[in-house]
Amino acid sequence: VYLDAVEGGRVEQLMVEDGAQVVKGQLLAVLSNADLQLSTLARHTQVEQQLNNMRSQELALAQTRSTNLRDLNQAETDLAKARRQHDLQKPVAERGFISSKVFNDTKDDLQYQTQRLAILRRSVANDERLQASQLKQLRASTDSLNSGLAIARGSLSQLNLRAPVTGQLSGFGIQLGQW
């Protein structure tokens, strides 16, 4: 079986000598490659920054959702108060004990609160739909970034030469410091 380094590098450690018996997966030599290590570190840093940005976006989405729910709750409460005020004033206004202006203001407030709640519900529903889509995209991006990072880390692990099969090592003439 021919042994080849997937990633090139300088020989840092020899774990076995030519002619030794080895088992599959046994570490034979450790290489170093500063360029590969630096590029992997840079990639790791970029991925972490992007992941932090995505976490910030997720937090902002959660805060927006919380604000929307609080606004919706306030609108429902305001509508209930307006409806209660209207229901209290209606029979009194029909008997003429409240001026028509006061009752019309109460009716207008009830209508305003009803429309406000309907608009807010539509707005919150749109926000929820958009946020769900955005969160789905953020999570897919996170998975993709993590996958890329795993590949970069895998490249570093290729600097460890391992025996592909069990057997006797022959023709293994590498030396410390060799590139």
mmCIF file of C-alpha atoms in Angstrom:
data_model
loop_
_atom_site.group_PDB
_atom_site.id
_atom_site.type_symbol
_atom_site.label_atom_id
_atom_site.label_comp_id
_atom_site.label_asym_id
_atom_site.label_seq_id
_atom_site.Cartn_x
_atom_site.Cartn_y
_atom_site.Cartn_z
ATOM 1 C CA VAL A 1 0.000 0.000 0.000
ATOM 2 C CA TYR A 2 1.379 3.359 -0.985
ATOM 3 C CA LEU A 3 1.423 5.987 1.766
ATOM 4 C CA ASP A 4 1.075 9.645 0.840
ATOM 5 C CA ALA A 5 0.507 12.787 2.866
ATOM 6 C CA VAL A 6 -2.771 14.470 1.915
ATOM 7 C CA GLU A 7 -1.435 17.766 3.253
ATOM 8 C CA GLY A 8 2.253 18.551 2.785
ATOM 9 C CA GLY A 9 4.388 19.775 5.638
ATOM 10 C CA ARG A 10 7.645 19.578 7.518
ATOM 11 C CA VAL A 11 8.284 16.367 9.455
ATOM 12 C CA GLU A 12 8.107 17.224 13.166
ATOM 13 C CA GLN A 13 8.016 13.761 14.756
ATOM 14 C CA LEU A 14 8.662 10.229 13.619
ATOM 15 C CA MET A 15 6.676 7.755 15.627
ATOM 16 C CA VAL A 16 7.934 4.555 13.946
ATOM 17 C CA GLU A 17 10.943 3.497 11.900
ATOM 18 C CA ASP A 18 11.151 1.764 8.572
ATOM 19 C CA GLY A 19 10.550 -1.963 8.947
ATOM 20 C CA ALA A 20 8.301 -1.695 12.007
ATOM 21 C CA GLN A 21 5.051 -3.614 12.347
ATOM 22 C CA VAL A 22 2.081 -1.218 12.388
ATOM 23 C CA VAL A 23 -1.663 -1.516 12.869
ATOM 24 C CA LYS A 24 -4.277 0.284 10.868
ATOM 25 C CA GLY A 25 -4.736 3.850 12.153
ATOM 26 C CA GLN A 26 -1.437 3.903 14.068
ATOM 27 C CA LEU A 27 0.307 7.285 14.054
ATOM 28 C CA LEU A 28 3.437 7.107 11.910
ATOM 29 C CA ALA A 29 4.615 10.720 11.744
ATOM 30 C CA VAL A 30 3.489 14.230 12.611
ATOM 31 C CA LEU A 31 3.913 17.017 10.069
ATOM 32 C CA SER A 32 3.567 20.757 10.486
ATOM 33 C CA ASN A 33 2.438 23.304 7.944
ATOM 34 C CA ALA A 34 2.354 26.878 9.233
ATOM 35 C CA ASP A 35 0.419 28.173 6.213
ATOM 36 C CA LEU A 36 -2.279 25.543 6.645
ATOM 37 C CA GLN A 37 -2.439 26.136 10.394
ATOM 38 C CA LEU A 38 -2.709 29.913 9.936
ATOM 39 C CA SER A 39 -5.355 29.638 7.216
ATOM 40 C CA THR A 40 -7.345 27.220 9.395
ATOM 41 C CA LEU A 41 -7.068 29.593 12.338
ATOM 42 C CA ALA A 42 -8.184 32.505 10.146
ATOM 43 C CA ARG A 43 -11.107 30.437 8.845
ATOM 44 C CA HIS A 44 -12.023 29.480 12.395
ATOM 45 C CA THR A 45 -11.962 33.151 13.445
ATOM 46 C CA GLN A 46 -14.146 34.166 10.484
ATOM 47 C CA VAL A 47 -16.645 31.423 11.233
ATOM 48 C CA GLU A 48 -16.834 32.387 14.913
ATOM 49 C CA GLN A 49 -17.428 36.039 13.976
ATOM 50 C CA GLN A 50 -20.167 35.058 11.556
ATOM 51 C CA LEU A 51 -21.743 32.743 14.121
ATOM 52 C CA ASN A 52 -21.686 35.562 16.695
ATOM 53 C CA ASN A 53 -23.322 37.896 14.169
ATOM 54 C CA MET A 54 -26.021 35.307 13.531
ATOM 55 C CA ARG A 55 -26.603 34.853 17.267
ATOM 56 C CA SER A 56 -27.002 38.621 17.534
ATOM 57 C CA GLN A 57 -29.544 38.537 14.716
ATOM 58 C CA GLU A 58 -31.429 35.728 16.435
ATOM 59 C CA LEU A 59 -31.459 37.736 19.651
ATOM 60 C CA ALA A 60 -32.754 40.799 17.807
ATOM 61 C CA LEU A 61 -35.502 38.685 16.234
ATOM 62 C CA ALA A 62 -36.486 37.320 19.631
ATOM 63 C CA GLN A 63 -36.586 40.838 21.085
ATOM 64 C CA THR A 64 -38.722 42.052 18.177
ATOM 65 C CA ARG A 65 -41.094 39.141 18.717
ATOM 66 C CA SER A 66 -41.331 39.974 22.413
ATOM 67 C CA THR A 67 -42.026 43.632 21.633
ATOM 68 C CA ASN A 68 -44.695 42.630 19.103
ATOM 69 C CA LEU A 69 -46.420 40.393 21.637
ATOM 70 C CA ARG A 70 -46.301 43.148 24.260
ATOM 71 C CA ASP A 71 -47.787 45.647 21.758
ATOM 72 C CA LEU A 72 -50.473 43.145 20.799
ATOM 73 C CA ASN A 73 -51.354 42.581 24.440
ATOM 74 C CA GLN A 74 -51.572 46.349 25.014
ATOM 75 C CA ALA A 75 -53.816 46.781 21.965
ATOM 76 C CA GLU A 76 -56.134 43.996 23.155
ATOM 77 C CA THR A 77 -56.326 45.629 26.598
ATOM 78 C CA ASP A 78 -57.034 49.064 25.063
ATOM 79 C CA LEU A 79 -59.774 47.570 22.897
ATOM 80 C CA ALA A 80 -61.368 45.850 25.896
ATOM 81 C CA LYS A 81 -61.373 49.165 27.798
ATOM 82 C CA ALA A 82 -62.860 51.023 24.828
ATOM 83 C CA ARG A 83 -65.552 48.356 24.377
ATOM 84 C CA ARG A 84 -66.387 48.450 28.091
ATOM 85 C CA GLN A 85 -66.611 52.266 28.031
ATOM 86 C CA HIS A 86 -68.826 52.125 24.940
ATOM 87 C CA ASP A 87 -71.104 49.481 26.450
ATOM 88 C CA LEU A 88 -71.463 51.538 29.631
ATOM 89 C CA GLN A 89 -72.203 54.790 27.846
ATOM 90 C CA LYS A 90 -74.557 53.461 25.148
ATOM 91 C CA PRO A 91 -77.681 52.970 27.285
ATOM 92 C CA VAL A 92 -77.024 56.223 29.111
ATOM 93 C CA ALA A 93 -76.521 58.088 25.814
ATOM 94 C CA GLU A 94 -79.756 56.627 24.404
ATOM 95 C CA ARG A 95 -81.626 58.164 27.346
ATOM 96 C CA GLY A 96 -79.921 61.502 26.719
ATOM 97 C CA PHE A 97 -77.868 61.655 29.932
ATOM 98 C CA ILE A 98 -74.556 61.877 28.039
ATOM 99 C CA SER A 99 -73.909 64.356 25.265
ATOM 100 C CA SER A 100 -73.734 62.947 21.773
ATOM 101 C CA LYS A 101 -70.195 64.348 21.423
ATOM 102 C CA VAL A 102 -68.932 62.346 24.418
ATOM 103 C CA PHE A 103 -70.640 59.186 23.182
ATOM 104 C CA ASN A 104 -69.411 59.730 19.590
ATOM 105 C CA ASP A 105 -65.872 60.142 20.951
ATOM 106 C CA THR A 106 -66.293 56.834 22.782
ATOM 107 C CA LYS A 107 -67.626 55.175 19.593
ATOM 108 C CA ASP A 108 -64.728 56.591 17.588
ATOM 109 C CA ASP A 109 -62.251 55.329 20.179
ATOM 110 C CA LEU A 110 -63.830 51.854 20.026
ATOM 111 C CA GLN A 111 -63.598 51.866 16.230
ATOM 112 C CA TYR A 112 -59.986 53.100 16.368
ATOM 113 C CA GLN A 113 -58.973 50.438 18.898
ATOM 114 C CA THR A 114 -60.670 47.719 16.812
ATOM 115 C CA GLN A 115 -58.838 48.816 13.656
ATOM 116 C CA ARG A 116 -55.562 49.257 15.541
ATOM 117 C CA LEU A 117 -55.762 45.699 16.866
ATOM 118 C CA ALA A 118 -56.583 44.296 13.418
ATOM 119 C CA ILE A 119 -53.652 46.144 11.831
ATOM 120 C CA LEU A 120 -51.320 45.075 14.606
ATOM 121 C CA ARG A 121 -52.387 41.435 14.269
ATOM 122 C CA ARG A 122 -51.676 41.504 10.519
ATOM 123 C CA SER A 123 -48.326 43.172 11.148
ATOM 124 C CA VAL A 124 -47.354 40.642 13.828
ATOM 125 C CA ALA A 125 -48.416 37.752 11.569
ATOM 126 C CA ASN A 126 -46.239 39.127 8.742
ATOM 127 C CA ASP A 127 -43.331 39.630 11.137
ATOM 128 C CA GLU A 128 -43.717 36.077 12.453
ATOM 129 C CA ARG A 129 -43.717 34.659 8.935
ATOM 130 C CA LEU A 130 -40.647 36.679 7.921
ATOM 131 C CA GLN A 131 -38.834 35.899 11.161
ATOM 132 C CA ALA A 132 -39.491 32.167 10.787
ATOM 133 C CA SER A 133 -38.011 32.292 7.287
ATOM 134 C CA GLN A 134 -35.062 34.355 8.475
ATOM 135 C CA LEU A 135 -34.388 32.008 11.408
ATOM 136 C CA LYS A 136 -34.509 29.027 9.060
ATOM 137 C CA GLN A 137 -31.935 30.708 6.807
ATOM 138 C CA LEU A 138 -29.752 31.633 9.795
ATOM 139 C CA ARG A 139 -29.767 28.054 11.037
ATOM 140 C CA ALA A 140 -28.918 26.734 7.565
ATOM 141 C CA SER A 141 -26.058 29.229 7.346
ATOM 142 C CA THR A 142 -24.846 28.168 10.780
ATOM 143 C CA ASP A 143 -24.847 24.520 9.709
ATOM 144 C CA SER A 144 -22.948 25.404 6.538
ATOM 145 C CA LEU A 145 -20.362 27.439 8.447
ATOM 146 C CA ASN A 146 -19.863 24.650 10.982
ATOM 147 C CA SER A 147 -19.461 22.165 8.152
ATOM 148 C CA GLY A 148 -16.809 24.367 6.528
ATOM 149 C CA LEU A 149 -15.031 24.681 9.842
ATOM 150 C CA ALA A 150 -15.049 20.902 10.291
ATOM 151 C CA ILE A 151 -13.467 20.524 6.845
ATOM 152 C CA ALA A 152 -10.773 23.054 7.762
ATOM 153 C CA ARG A 153 -10.079 21.194 11.004
ATOM 154 C CA GLY A 154 -9.990 17.940 9.055
ATOM 155 C CA SER A 155 -7.216 19.386 6.907
ATOM 156 C CA LEU A 156 -5.162 19.918 10.045
ATOM 157 C CA SER A 157 -5.710 16.315 11.110
ATOM 158 C CA GLN A 158 -4.244 15.272 7.744
ATOM 159 C CA LEU A 159 -0.887 16.466 9.074
ATOM 160 C CA ASN A 160 -0.849 13.288 11.188
ATOM 161 C CA LEU A 161 0.272 10.413 8.970
ATOM 162 C CA ARG A 162 -1.464 7.179 9.966
ATOM 163 C CA ALA A 163 -1.054 3.624 8.777
ATOM 164 C CA PRO A 164 -3.781 2.850 6.226
ATOM 165 C CA VAL A 165 -3.555 -0.918 6.898
ATOM 166 C CA THR A 166 -2.000 -3.352 9.343
ATOM 167 C CA GLY A 167 1.372 -4.711 8.227
ATOM 168 C CA GLN A 168 5.094 -4.095 7.995
ATOM 169 C CA LEU A 169 6.245 -0.586 7.122
ATOM 170 C CA SER A 170 8.781 -0.489 4.303
ATOM 171 C CA GLY A 171 10.219 2.271 2.183
ATOM 172 C CA PHE A 172 9.436 4.787 4.927
ATOM 173 C CA GLY A 173 12.522 6.939 4.520
ATOM 174 C CA ILE A 174 11.415 10.296 5.818
ATOM 175 C CA GLN A 175 13.551 12.267 8.262
ATOM 176 C CA LEU A 176 12.910 14.966 10.877
ATOM 177 C CA GLY A 177 12.810 18.443 9.363
ATOM 178 C CA GLN A 178 12.232 17.115 5.847
ATOM 179 C CA TRP A 179 9.545 18.927 3.785
#
